[in-house]
Amino acid sequence: MRTEADWLRPGPADPPRWGHRDGLTVGLSPLPGPRGLLRVYTPYLGHRPERMVNYVAVEPVTRRGLRRGFSELERSRLDDEPGLTMWTGDGRLPDPGRLAVVDGVEVLTVLVRCERFASGAEVDLRVRFRADRPHEVELAAAATATSRPLRSCVLTATMGNYARLRTLRLAGREVHARQLWPWHRGDRFTLRASFGLGALPREPDGTAVVAARGDEDDPAGADYEPSVLPHWHWQGERAEQAWVVPDPHPRLRAQVNGRVTYWASSAPIPGGVAFENLEVREPYRPWRPLVFRVTPLPGTSDSG
């Protein structure tokens, strides 16, 4: 049986961070990094405690709209700075979250609120950890009572370039970033590559998996150009990053885009084009759970 010491939960003077003390955790600003994003930490890969493996952005589309909202890129109406404000509880002190036992498993749940988007979308995000799954977090979004109706609400993992994710695992095959965008150059994103439900691997209960990993045996030993800032240098062990999608909608699309330079720079990514955003797009269903999982690959110290 887990104890309180097994969970990471913020007190009044602590930074806003929750999860498995020895596993995956999630944090919010003012922890380092852009505002408007969930920070995902995986110290079991050999990362420093403050090192994020990825971020998750919230990108809703209203029923009458065509363009996504961008929690990371929109300017806040509160202070006119980039990134929408996210908070828990009353916004003054972080909510430690609620512990409960569900189907015999201890679960930690915290509700994250997000500032209203320019489109009129207003979204809450439920963040949930299961004691028996230390390498994953369940995320579920829902429109608030004052939100404009939603067509979709994409949760997108935004920083695949840090791990240099390049291989997307599909049903019966794999596809590499270089196959998708062999001629891409410059410092912009590629177009999105999109795959329907039939292209994705499925678990016995029908759950779909959208999983990507790197293609390097030793990513920590990569050679970087001098222009690559140190925070882009990969640390630690290799892992697969995945969205796990129970009860997938028939119109589900798994989507990736890529870059050949690191975000907001012209610094080249070692080895060329790599995935940046990894996401699932479906018609909106309130509190629809998606699981983000970061699993050490075989041969790493925490892979068992």
PDB file of C-alpha atoms in Angstrom:
ATOM      1  CA  MET A   1       0.000   0.000   0.000  1.00  0.00           C
ATOM      2  CA  ARG A   2       1.359   3.410  -0.943  1.00  0.00           C
ATOM      3  CA  THR A   3       1.835   6.089   1.670  1.00  0.00           C
ATOM      4  CA  GLU A   4       1.611   9.867   1.515  1.00  0.00           C
ATOM      5  CA  ALA A   5       5.388   9.907   1.053  1.00  0.00           C
ATOM      6  CA  ASP A   6       5.006   8.094  -2.288  1.00  0.00           C
ATOM      7  CA  TRP A   7       3.099  11.035  -3.780  1.00  0.00           C
ATOM      8  CA  LEU A   8       4.380  14.456  -4.728  1.00  0.00           C
ATOM      9  CA  ARG A   9       1.777  17.008  -3.597  1.00  0.00           C
ATOM     10  CA  PRO A  10       2.428  20.724  -3.070  1.00  0.00           C
ATOM     11  CA  GLY A  11       2.068  22.414   0.271  1.00  0.00           C
ATOM     12  CA  PRO A  12       1.281  26.140   0.616  1.00  0.00           C
ATOM     13  CA  ALA A  13       4.925  27.146   0.082  1.00  0.00           C
ATOM     14  CA  ASP A  14       5.743  24.540  -2.593  1.00  0.00           C
ATOM     15  CA  PRO A  15       5.823  24.876  -6.384  1.00  0.00           C
ATOM     16  CA  PRO A  16       2.749  23.538  -8.231  1.00  0.00           C
ATOM     17  CA  ARG A  17       3.787  19.966  -9.044  1.00  0.00           C
ATOM     18  CA  TRP A  18       1.963  16.661  -8.583  1.00  0.00           C
ATOM     19  CA  GLY A  19       2.420  12.969  -9.257  1.00  0.00           C
ATOM     20  CA  HIS A  20       4.540   9.958  -8.384  1.00  0.00           C
ATOM     21  CA  ARG A  21       7.488  10.983  -6.237  1.00  0.00           C
ATOM     22  CA  ASP A  22       9.705   8.425  -8.002  1.00  0.00           C
ATOM     23  CA  GLY A  23       7.819   8.455 -11.302  1.00  0.00           C
ATOM     24  CA  LEU A  24       6.116  10.835 -13.705  1.00  0.00           C
ATOM     25  CA  THR A  25       5.004  14.215 -12.377  1.00  0.00           C
ATOM     26  CA  VAL A  26       3.228  17.245 -13.840  1.00  0.00           C
ATOM     27  CA  GLY A  27       3.775  20.910 -12.993  1.00  0.00           C
ATOM     28  CA  LEU A  28       2.555  24.399 -13.839  1.00  0.00           C
ATOM     29  CA  SER A  29       4.017  27.885 -14.113  1.00  0.00           C
ATOM     30  CA  PRO A  30       5.800  29.557 -12.313  1.00  0.00           C
ATOM     31  CA  LEU A  31       8.018  26.485 -12.597  1.00  0.00           C
ATOM     32  CA  PRO A  32      10.587  27.104 -15.374  1.00  0.00           C
ATOM     33  CA  GLY A  33       9.243  27.036 -18.906  1.00  0.00           C
ATOM     34  CA  PRO A  34       6.652  28.864 -21.009  1.00  0.00           C
ATOM     35  CA  ARG A  35       3.322  29.709 -19.450  1.00  0.00           C
ATOM     36  CA  GLY A  36       0.157  28.023 -20.718  1.00  0.00           C
ATOM     37  CA  LEU A  37       1.652  24.527 -20.675  1.00  0.00           C
ATOM     38  CA  LEU A  38       1.649  21.510 -18.411  1.00  0.00           C
ATOM     39  CA  ARG A  39       5.216  20.462 -17.659  1.00  0.00           C
ATOM     40  CA  VAL A  40       5.888  16.699 -17.746  1.00  0.00           C
ATOM     41  CA  TYR A  41       8.815  15.424 -15.667  1.00  0.00           C
ATOM     42  CA  THR A  42      10.351  11.935 -15.790  1.00  0.00           C
ATOM     43  CA  PRO A  43      13.261  11.783 -13.323  1.00  0.00           C
ATOM     44  CA  TYR A  44      13.307   7.975 -13.626  1.00  0.00           C
ATOM     45  CA  LEU A  45      14.983   8.488 -17.021  1.00  0.00           C
ATOM     46  CA  GLY A  46      17.985   9.962 -15.228  1.00  0.00           C
ATOM     47  CA  HIS A  47      16.877  13.582 -15.616  1.00  0.00           C
ATOM     48  CA  ARG A  48      17.574  16.329 -13.131  1.00  0.00           C
ATOM     49  CA  PRO A  49      14.467  16.990 -10.997  1.00  0.00           C
ATOM     50  CA  GLU A  50      13.726  20.272 -12.824  1.00  0.00           C
ATOM     51  CA  ARG A  51      14.228  18.848 -16.351  1.00  0.00           C
ATOM     52  CA  MET A  52      11.009  18.500 -18.385  1.00  0.00           C
ATOM     53  CA  VAL A  53      10.749  15.665 -20.899  1.00  0.00           C
ATOM     54  CA  ASN A  54       7.817  17.340 -22.662  1.00  0.00           C
ATOM     55  CA  TYR A  55       5.022  19.872 -22.370  1.00  0.00           C
ATOM     56  CA  VAL A  56       1.286  19.507 -22.995  1.00  0.00           C
ATOM     57  CA  ALA A  57      -0.709  22.385 -24.479  1.00  0.00           C
ATOM     58  CA  VAL A  58      -4.488  22.813 -24.550  1.00  0.00           C
ATOM     59  CA  GLU A  59      -5.870  23.707 -27.997  1.00  0.00           C
ATOM     60  CA  PRO A  60      -9.694  23.915 -28.187  1.00  0.00           C
ATOM     61  CA  VAL A  61     -11.782  24.625 -31.280  1.00  0.00           C
ATOM     62  CA  THR A  62     -15.217  26.151 -30.770  1.00  0.00           C
ATOM     63  CA  ARG A  63     -18.218  24.691 -32.553  1.00  0.00           C
ATOM     64  CA  ARG A  64     -18.514  27.686 -34.868  1.00  0.00           C
ATOM     65  CA  GLY A  65     -14.782  28.203 -35.239  1.00  0.00           C
ATOM     66  CA  LEU A  66     -12.158  26.718 -37.519  1.00  0.00           C
ATOM     67  CA  ARG A  67      -8.927  27.745 -35.813  1.00  0.00           C
ATOM     68  CA  ARG A  68      -7.486  26.264 -32.661  1.00  0.00           C
ATOM     69  CA  GLY A  69      -6.918  28.211 -29.507  1.00  0.00           C
ATOM     70  CA  PHE A  70      -3.339  28.018 -28.229  1.00  0.00           C
ATOM     71  CA  SER A  71      -2.774  27.971 -24.483  1.00  0.00           C
ATOM     72  CA  GLU A  72       0.964  28.523 -24.974  1.00  0.00           C
ATOM     73  CA  LEU A  73       0.911  31.238 -27.642  1.00  0.00           C
ATOM     74  CA  GLU A  74      -2.115  33.427 -26.907  1.00  0.00           C
ATOM     75  CA  ARG A  75      -1.501  36.545 -24.859  1.00  0.00           C
ATOM     76  CA  SER A  76      -3.071  36.644 -21.437  1.00  0.00           C
ATOM     77  CA  ARG A  77      -5.802  39.170 -20.799  1.00  0.00           C
ATOM     78  CA  LEU A  78      -4.525  39.414 -17.232  1.00  0.00           C
ATOM     79  CA  ASP A  79      -1.071  40.844 -17.949  1.00  0.00           C
ATOM     80  CA  ASP A  80      -0.685  40.891 -21.776  1.00  0.00           C
ATOM     81  CA  GLU A  81       2.179  38.385 -21.550  1.00  0.00           C
ATOM     82  CA  PRO A  82       2.465  35.264 -23.767  1.00  0.00           C
ATOM     83  CA  GLY A  83       0.751  32.147 -22.480  1.00  0.00           C
ATOM     84  CA  LEU A  84      -2.620  31.754 -20.807  1.00  0.00           C
ATOM     85  CA  THR A  85      -2.664  31.479 -17.045  1.00  0.00           C
ATOM     86  CA  MET A  86      -3.286  28.046 -15.518  1.00  0.00           C
ATOM     87  CA  TRP A  87      -3.983  27.511 -11.832  1.00  0.00           C
ATOM     88  CA  THR A  88      -5.466  25.169  -9.254  1.00  0.00           C
ATOM     89  CA  GLY A  89      -7.678  25.834  -6.256  1.00  0.00           C
ATOM     90  CA  ASP A  90      -8.366  29.522  -5.705  1.00  0.00           C
ATOM     91  CA  GLY A  91      -5.290  30.554  -7.709  1.00  0.00           C
ATOM     92  CA  ARG A  92      -3.393  31.873  -4.695  1.00  0.00           C
ATOM     93  CA  LEU A  93      -2.008  28.586  -3.358  1.00  0.00           C
ATOM     94  CA  PRO A  94      -1.605  25.287  -5.224  1.00  0.00           C
ATOM     95  CA  ASP A  95      -4.255  22.667  -4.548  1.00  0.00           C
ATOM     96  CA  PRO A  96      -2.569  19.535  -3.131  1.00  0.00           C
ATOM     97  CA  GLY A  97      -5.086  17.371  -4.972  1.00  0.00           C
ATOM     98  CA  ARG A  98      -7.420  14.697  -3.682  1.00  0.00           C
ATOM     99  CA  LEU A  99      -6.466  11.123  -2.839  1.00  0.00           C
ATOM    100  CA  ALA A 100      -9.103   8.426  -3.246  1.00  0.00           C
ATOM    101  CA  VAL A 101      -9.293   4.694  -3.844  1.00  0.00           C
ATOM    102  CA  VAL A 102     -10.904   3.749  -7.168  1.00  0.00           C
ATOM    103  CA  ASP A 103     -11.421   0.056  -7.988  1.00  0.00           C
ATOM    104  CA  GLY A 104      -8.902  -0.834  -5.313  1.00  0.00           C
ATOM    105  CA  VAL A 105      -6.200   1.535  -6.624  1.00  0.00           C
ATOM    106  CA  GLU A 106      -5.143   4.767  -4.959  1.00  0.00           C
ATOM    107  CA  VAL A 107      -5.602   7.754  -7.265  1.00  0.00           C
ATOM    108  CA  LEU A 108      -4.411  11.359  -6.994  1.00  0.00           C
ATOM    109  CA  THR A 109      -6.580  13.929  -8.802  1.00  0.00           C
ATOM    110  CA  VAL A 110      -6.157  17.682  -9.237  1.00  0.00           C
ATOM    111  CA  LEU A 111      -8.284  20.095 -11.275  1.00  0.00           C
ATOM    112  CA  VAL A 112      -6.392  22.635 -13.398  1.00  0.00           C
ATOM    113  CA  ARG A 113      -8.215  25.720 -14.614  1.00  0.00           C
ATOM    114  CA  CYS A 114      -7.213  27.706 -17.680  1.00  0.00           C
ATOM    115  CA  GLU A 115      -7.807  31.323 -18.564  1.00  0.00           C
ATOM    116  CA  ARG A 116     -10.446  31.971 -21.245  1.00  0.00           C
ATOM    117  CA  PHE A 117      -9.204  31.660 -24.842  1.00  0.00           C
ATOM    118  CA  ALA A 118      -9.613  34.428 -27.415  1.00  0.00           C
ATOM    119  CA  SER A 119     -12.189  32.236 -29.195  1.00  0.00           C
ATOM    120  CA  GLY A 120     -14.424  32.191 -26.124  1.00  0.00           C
ATOM    121  CA  ALA A 121     -13.454  28.629 -25.227  1.00  0.00           C
ATOM    122  CA  GLU A 122     -12.984  28.046 -21.518  1.00  0.00           C
ATOM    123  CA  VAL A 123     -11.592  24.693 -20.426  1.00  0.00           C
ATOM    124  CA  ASP A 124     -10.889  22.842 -17.191  1.00  0.00           C
ATOM    125  CA  LEU A 125      -8.376  20.006 -17.157  1.00  0.00           C
ATOM    126  CA  ARG A 126      -8.513  17.035 -14.797  1.00  0.00           C
ATOM    127  CA  VAL A 127      -5.079  15.598 -14.022  1.00  0.00           C
ATOM    128  CA  ARG A 128      -5.069  12.114 -12.501  1.00  0.00           C
ATOM    129  CA  PHE A 129      -2.385   9.643 -11.429  1.00  0.00           C
ATOM    130  CA  ARG A 130      -2.866   5.954 -10.576  1.00  0.00           C
ATOM    131  CA  ALA A 131      -0.635   4.392  -7.933  1.00  0.00           C
ATOM    132  CA  ASP A 132      -0.096   1.281 -10.070  1.00  0.00           C
ATOM    133  CA  ARG A 133       1.021   3.225 -13.181  1.00  0.00           C
ATOM    134  CA  PRO A 134       4.028   5.347 -12.217  1.00  0.00           C
ATOM    135  CA  HIS A 135       5.012   6.280 -15.779  1.00  0.00           C
ATOM    136  CA  GLU A 136       1.756   7.878 -16.895  1.00  0.00           C
ATOM    137  CA  VAL A 137      -0.784  10.606 -16.242  1.00  0.00           C
ATOM    138  CA  GLU A 138      -4.434  10.731 -17.289  1.00  0.00           C
ATOM    139  CA  LEU A 139      -5.676  14.058 -18.663  1.00  0.00           C
ATOM    140  CA  ALA A 140      -9.313  14.940 -19.346  1.00  0.00           C
ATOM    141  CA  ALA A 141     -10.661  18.286 -20.566  1.00  0.00           C
ATOM    142  CA  ALA A 142     -14.144  19.763 -20.349  1.00  0.00           C
ATOM    143  CA  ALA A 143     -15.703  23.083 -21.278  1.00  0.00           C
ATOM    144  CA  THR A 144     -16.891  25.212 -18.380  1.00  0.00           C
ATOM    145  CA  ALA A 145     -20.478  26.402 -18.044  1.00  0.00           C
ATOM    146  CA  THR A 146     -19.493  29.813 -19.476  1.00  0.00           C
ATOM    147  CA  SER A 147     -17.485  28.467 -22.436  1.00  0.00           C
ATOM    148  CA  ARG A 148     -18.594  28.645 -26.019  1.00  0.00           C
ATOM    149  CA  PRO A 149     -19.540  25.141 -27.217  1.00  0.00           C
ATOM    150  CA  LEU A 150     -16.565  23.093 -28.410  1.00  0.00           C
ATOM    151  CA  ARG A 151     -16.015  21.128 -31.596  1.00  0.00           C
ATOM    152  CA  SER A 152     -12.809  19.555 -30.255  1.00  0.00           C
ATOM    153  CA  CYS A 153     -10.192  20.035 -27.572  1.00  0.00           C
ATOM    154  CA  VAL A 154      -6.753  18.800 -28.580  1.00  0.00           C
ATOM    155  CA  LEU A 155      -4.159  18.034 -25.928  1.00  0.00           C
ATOM    156  CA  THR A 156      -0.845  18.134 -27.748  1.00  0.00           C
ATOM    157  CA  ALA A 157       2.593  17.098 -26.519  1.00  0.00           C
ATOM    158  CA  THR A 158       4.661  19.969 -27.860  1.00  0.00           C
ATOM    159  CA  MET A 159       8.369  19.212 -27.357  1.00  0.00           C
ATOM    160  CA  GLY A 160       9.242  15.994 -29.173  1.00  0.00           C
ATOM    161  CA  ASN A 161      12.384  17.652 -30.527  1.00  0.00           C
ATOM    162  CA  TYR A 162      14.033  17.484 -27.097  1.00  0.00           C
ATOM    163  CA  ALA A 163      13.976  13.653 -27.189  1.00  0.00           C
ATOM    164  CA  ARG A 164      14.388  13.735 -30.985  1.00  0.00           C
ATOM    165  CA  LEU A 165      11.358  11.502 -31.498  1.00  0.00           C
ATOM    166  CA  ARG A 166      11.454  10.220 -35.073  1.00  0.00           C
ATOM    167  CA  THR A 167       9.768   6.819 -35.264  1.00  0.00           C
ATOM    168  CA  LEU A 168       5.973   6.578 -35.051  1.00  0.00           C
ATOM    169  CA  ARG A 169       4.662   3.133 -34.167  1.00  0.00           C
ATOM    170  CA  LEU A 170       1.706   2.123 -36.338  1.00  0.00           C
ATOM    171  CA  ALA A 171      -0.279  -1.102 -36.747  1.00  0.00           C
ATOM    172  CA  GLY A 172       2.121  -3.603 -38.290  1.00  0.00           C
ATOM    173  CA  ARG A 173       4.727  -1.046 -39.295  1.00  0.00           C
ATOM    174  CA  GLU A 174       6.655   2.038 -38.313  1.00  0.00           C
ATOM    175  CA  VAL A 175       7.027   5.353 -40.087  1.00  0.00           C
ATOM    176  CA  HIS A 176      10.062   7.612 -39.750  1.00  0.00           C
ATOM    177  CA  ALA A 177      10.045  11.403 -39.788  1.00  0.00           C
ATOM    178  CA  ARG A 178      12.393  11.404 -42.798  1.00  0.00           C
ATOM    179  CA  GLN A 179       9.858   9.352 -44.761  1.00  0.00           C
ATOM    180  CA  LEU A 180       7.147  11.905 -44.045  1.00  0.00           C
ATOM    181  CA  TRP A 181       9.162  15.048 -44.823  1.00  0.00           C
ATOM    182  CA  PRO A 182      12.287  14.067 -46.796  1.00  0.00           C
ATOM    183  CA  TRP A 183      12.876  17.528 -48.259  1.00  0.00           C
ATOM    184  CA  HIS A 184      11.905  19.780 -45.367  1.00  0.00           C
ATOM    185  CA  ARG A 185      14.309  22.652 -44.708  1.00  0.00           C
ATOM    186  CA  GLY A 186      14.282  25.959 -42.844  1.00  0.00           C
ATOM    187  CA  ASP A 187      13.136  26.938 -39.373  1.00  0.00           C
ATOM    188  CA  ARG A 188       9.383  26.394 -39.743  1.00  0.00           C
ATOM    189  CA  PHE A 189       7.154  23.481 -38.831  1.00  0.00           C
ATOM    190  CA  THR A 190       6.330  20.827 -41.389  1.00  0.00           C
ATOM    191  CA  LEU A 191       2.739  20.227 -42.360  1.00  0.00           C
ATOM    192  CA  ARG A 192       0.949  17.790 -40.062  1.00  0.00           C
ATOM    193  CA  ALA A 193       0.973  14.115 -40.981  1.00  0.00           C
ATOM    194  CA  SER A 194      -2.309  12.472 -40.010  1.00  0.00           C
ATOM    195  CA  PHE A 195      -3.270   8.829 -39.440  1.00  0.00           C
ATOM    196  CA  GLY A 196      -6.741   7.394 -38.931  1.00  0.00           C
ATOM    197  CA  LEU A 197      -7.816   4.895 -36.307  1.00  0.00           C
ATOM    198  CA  GLY A 198      -7.262   1.955 -38.648  1.00  0.00           C
ATOM    199  CA  ALA A 199      -3.557   2.786 -38.900  1.00  0.00           C
ATOM    200  CA  LEU A 200      -2.938   2.651 -35.143  1.00  0.00           C
ATOM    201  CA  PRO A 201      -1.927  -0.252 -32.914  1.00  0.00           C
ATOM    202  CA  ARG A 202      -4.694  -1.419 -30.587  1.00  0.00           C
ATOM    203  CA  GLU A 203      -4.663  -3.112 -27.213  1.00  0.00           C
ATOM    204  CA  PRO A 204      -6.914  -6.156 -26.591  1.00  0.00           C
ATOM    205  CA  ASP A 205      -9.704  -3.975 -25.156  1.00  0.00           C
ATOM    206  CA  GLY A 206      -9.682  -1.718 -28.241  1.00  0.00           C
ATOM    207  CA  THR A 207      -7.580   1.060 -26.715  1.00  0.00           C
ATOM    208  CA  ALA A 208      -5.573   2.896 -29.387  1.00  0.00           C
ATOM    209  CA  VAL A 209      -1.934   3.877 -28.886  1.00  0.00           C
ATOM    210  CA  VAL A 210      -0.127   6.792 -30.545  1.00  0.00           C
ATOM    211  CA  ALA A 211       3.536   6.186 -29.713  1.00  0.00           C
ATOM    212  CA  ALA A 212       6.828   7.712 -30.833  1.00  0.00           C
ATOM    213  CA  ARG A 213      10.466   7.152 -29.933  1.00  0.00           C
ATOM    214  CA  GLY A 214      13.886   8.265 -31.058  1.00  0.00           C
ATOM    215  CA  ASP A 215      16.114   6.429 -33.523  1.00  0.00           C
ATOM    216  CA  GLU A 216      19.461   6.875 -31.741  1.00  0.00           C
ATOM    217  CA  ASP A 217      21.148   4.248 -29.585  1.00  0.00           C
ATOM    218  CA  ASP A 218      22.806   6.922 -27.451  1.00  0.00           C
ATOM    219  CA  PRO A 219      20.923  10.228 -27.707  1.00  0.00           C
ATOM    220  CA  ALA A 220      22.842  11.624 -24.732  1.00  0.00           C
ATOM    221  CA  GLY A 221      26.052  11.247 -26.742  1.00  0.00           C
ATOM    222  CA  ALA A 222      24.901  13.276 -29.754  1.00  0.00           C
ATOM    223  CA  ASP A 223      27.114  15.914 -31.344  1.00  0.00           C
ATOM    224  CA  TYR A 224      25.514  19.366 -31.295  1.00  0.00           C
ATOM    225  CA  GLU A 225      26.327  22.436 -33.314  1.00  0.00           C
ATOM    226  CA  PRO A 226      27.633  25.314 -31.153  1.00  0.00           C
ATOM    227  CA  SER A 227      24.403  27.236 -31.835  1.00  0.00           C
ATOM    228  CA  VAL A 228      22.301  24.636 -29.961  1.00  0.00           C
ATOM    229  CA  LEU A 229      21.573  25.939 -26.475  1.00  0.00           C
ATOM    230  CA  PRO A 230      22.443  23.564 -23.607  1.00  0.00           C
ATOM    231  CA  HIS A 231      18.818  23.081 -22.526  1.00  0.00           C
ATOM    232  CA  TRP A 232      18.199  21.211 -25.799  1.00  0.00           C
ATOM    233  CA  HIS A 233      20.921  18.643 -25.042  1.00  0.00           C
ATOM    234  CA  TRP A 234      19.210  15.351 -24.226  1.00  0.00           C
ATOM    235  CA  GLN A 235      19.990  13.832 -20.840  1.00  0.00           C
ATOM    236  CA  GLY A 236      19.338  10.383 -19.478  1.00  0.00           C
ATOM    237  CA  GLU A 237      17.838   7.198 -20.874  1.00  0.00           C
ATOM    238  CA  ARG A 238      15.799   6.511 -23.989  1.00  0.00           C
ATOM    239  CA  ALA A 239      12.012   6.230 -23.751  1.00  0.00           C
ATOM    240  CA  GLU A 240       8.845   5.886 -25.789  1.00  0.00           C
ATOM    241  CA  GLN A 241       6.293   8.685 -25.451  1.00  0.00           C
ATOM    242  CA  ALA A 242       2.674   7.814 -26.159  1.00  0.00           C
ATOM    243  CA  TRP A 243      -0.923   8.915 -26.008  1.00  0.00           C
ATOM    244  CA  VAL A 244      -3.073   5.996 -24.871  1.00  0.00           C
ATOM    245  CA  VAL A 245      -6.672   6.399 -26.030  1.00  0.00           C
ATOM    246  CA  PRO A 246      -9.401   4.242 -24.448  1.00  0.00           C
ATOM    247  CA  ASP A 247     -12.683   3.951 -26.356  1.00  0.00           C
ATOM    248  CA  PRO A 248     -11.340   5.785 -29.420  1.00  0.00           C
ATOM    249  CA  HIS A 249     -13.806   7.694 -31.572  1.00  0.00           C
ATOM    250  CA  PRO A 250     -14.173   6.294 -35.125  1.00  0.00           C
ATOM    251  CA  ARG A 251     -13.061   9.680 -36.498  1.00  0.00           C
ATOM    252  CA  LEU A 252      -9.901   9.811 -34.382  1.00  0.00           C
ATOM    253  CA  ARG A 253      -6.803  11.200 -36.091  1.00  0.00           C
ATOM    254  CA  ALA A 254      -3.284  10.791 -34.733  1.00  0.00           C
ATOM    255  CA  GLN A 255      -1.140  13.715 -35.858  1.00  0.00           C
ATOM    256  CA  VAL A 256       2.515  14.710 -35.834  1.00  0.00           C
ATOM    257  CA  ASN A 257       4.474  17.604 -37.226  1.00  0.00           C
ATOM    258  CA  GLY A 258       8.207  18.127 -37.342  1.00  0.00           C
ATOM    259  CA  ARG A 259      11.115  20.522 -37.412  1.00  0.00           C
ATOM    260  CA  VAL A 260      14.752  20.432 -38.504  1.00  0.00           C
ATOM    261  CA  THR A 261      15.695  23.258 -36.131  1.00  0.00           C
ATOM    262  CA  TYR A 262      14.916  23.674 -32.463  1.00  0.00           C
ATOM    263  CA  TRP A 263      11.925  25.829 -31.522  1.00  0.00           C
ATOM    264  CA  ALA A 264      12.388  29.588 -31.868  1.00  0.00           C
ATOM    265  CA  SER A 265      15.873  29.181 -33.319  1.00  0.00           C
ATOM    266  CA  SER A 266      17.831  28.259 -36.423  1.00  0.00           C
ATOM    267  CA  ALA A 267      19.961  25.772 -34.451  1.00  0.00           C
ATOM    268  CA  PRO A 268      19.925  22.402 -36.271  1.00  0.00           C
ATOM    269  CA  ILE A 269      18.588  19.246 -34.638  1.00  0.00           C
ATOM    270  CA  PRO A 270      21.231  16.474 -34.707  1.00  0.00           C
ATOM    271  CA  GLY A 271      20.200  13.850 -37.240  1.00  0.00           C
ATOM    272  CA  GLY A 272      17.717  16.053 -39.073  1.00  0.00           C
ATOM    273  CA  VAL A 273      13.943  16.279 -38.959  1.00  0.00           C
ATOM    274  CA  ALA A 274      12.217  15.054 -35.791  1.00  0.00           C
ATOM    275  CA  PHE A 275       8.664  15.172 -34.487  1.00  0.00           C
ATOM    276  CA  GLU A 276       7.698  18.223 -32.457  1.00  0.00           C
ATOM    277  CA  ASN A 277       3.961  17.866 -31.729  1.00  0.00           C
ATOM    278  CA  LEU A 278       2.389  14.473 -30.993  1.00  0.00           C
ATOM    279  CA  GLU A 279      -1.375  14.573 -30.580  1.00  0.00           C
ATOM    280  CA  VAL A 280      -4.786  12.977 -30.926  1.00  0.00           C
ATOM    281  CA  ARG A 281      -7.729  14.814 -32.505  1.00  0.00           C
ATOM    282  CA  GLU A 282     -11.307  13.633 -31.935  1.00  0.00           C
ATOM    283  CA  PRO A 283     -14.765  15.199 -31.762  1.00  0.00           C
ATOM    284  CA  TYR A 284     -15.278  16.819 -28.370  1.00  0.00           C
ATOM    285  CA  ARG A 285     -16.439  14.636 -25.491  1.00  0.00           C
ATOM    286  CA  PRO A 286     -16.434  16.257 -22.026  1.00  0.00           C
ATOM    287  CA  TRP A 287     -14.037  14.655 -19.543  1.00  0.00           C
ATOM    288  CA  ARG A 288     -12.823  12.261 -22.198  1.00  0.00           C
ATOM    289  CA  PRO A 289      -9.677  10.669 -20.639  1.00  0.00           C
ATOM    290  CA  LEU A 290      -6.386  10.496 -22.526  1.00  0.00           C
ATOM    291  CA  VAL A 291      -3.294   8.974 -20.963  1.00  0.00           C
ATOM    292  CA  PHE A 292       0.171  10.384 -21.613  1.00  0.00           C
ATOM    293  CA  ARG A 293       2.797   7.713 -20.973  1.00  0.00           C
ATOM    294  CA  VAL A 294       6.601   7.856 -20.972  1.00  0.00           C
ATOM    295  CA  THR A 295       8.038   4.337 -20.858  1.00  0.00           C
ATOM    296  CA  PRO A 296      11.764   3.527 -20.596  1.00  0.00           C
ATOM    297  CA  LEU A 297      12.871   1.439 -23.553  1.00  0.00           C
ATOM    298  CA  PRO A 298      14.407  -2.026 -23.042  1.00  0.00           C
ATOM    299  CA  GLY A 299      18.000  -1.850 -21.933  1.00  0.00           C
ATOM    300  CA  THR A 300      17.554   1.320 -19.878  1.00  0.00           C
ATOM    301  CA  SER A 301      18.006   1.310 -16.126  1.00  0.00           C
ATOM    302  CA  ASP A 302      14.293   1.708 -15.244  1.00  0.00           C
ATOM    303  CA  SER A 303      12.798  -0.536 -17.933  1.00  0.00           C
ATOM    304  CA  GLY A 304      12.776  -3.679 -15.843  1.00  0.00           C
TER     305      GLY A 304
END
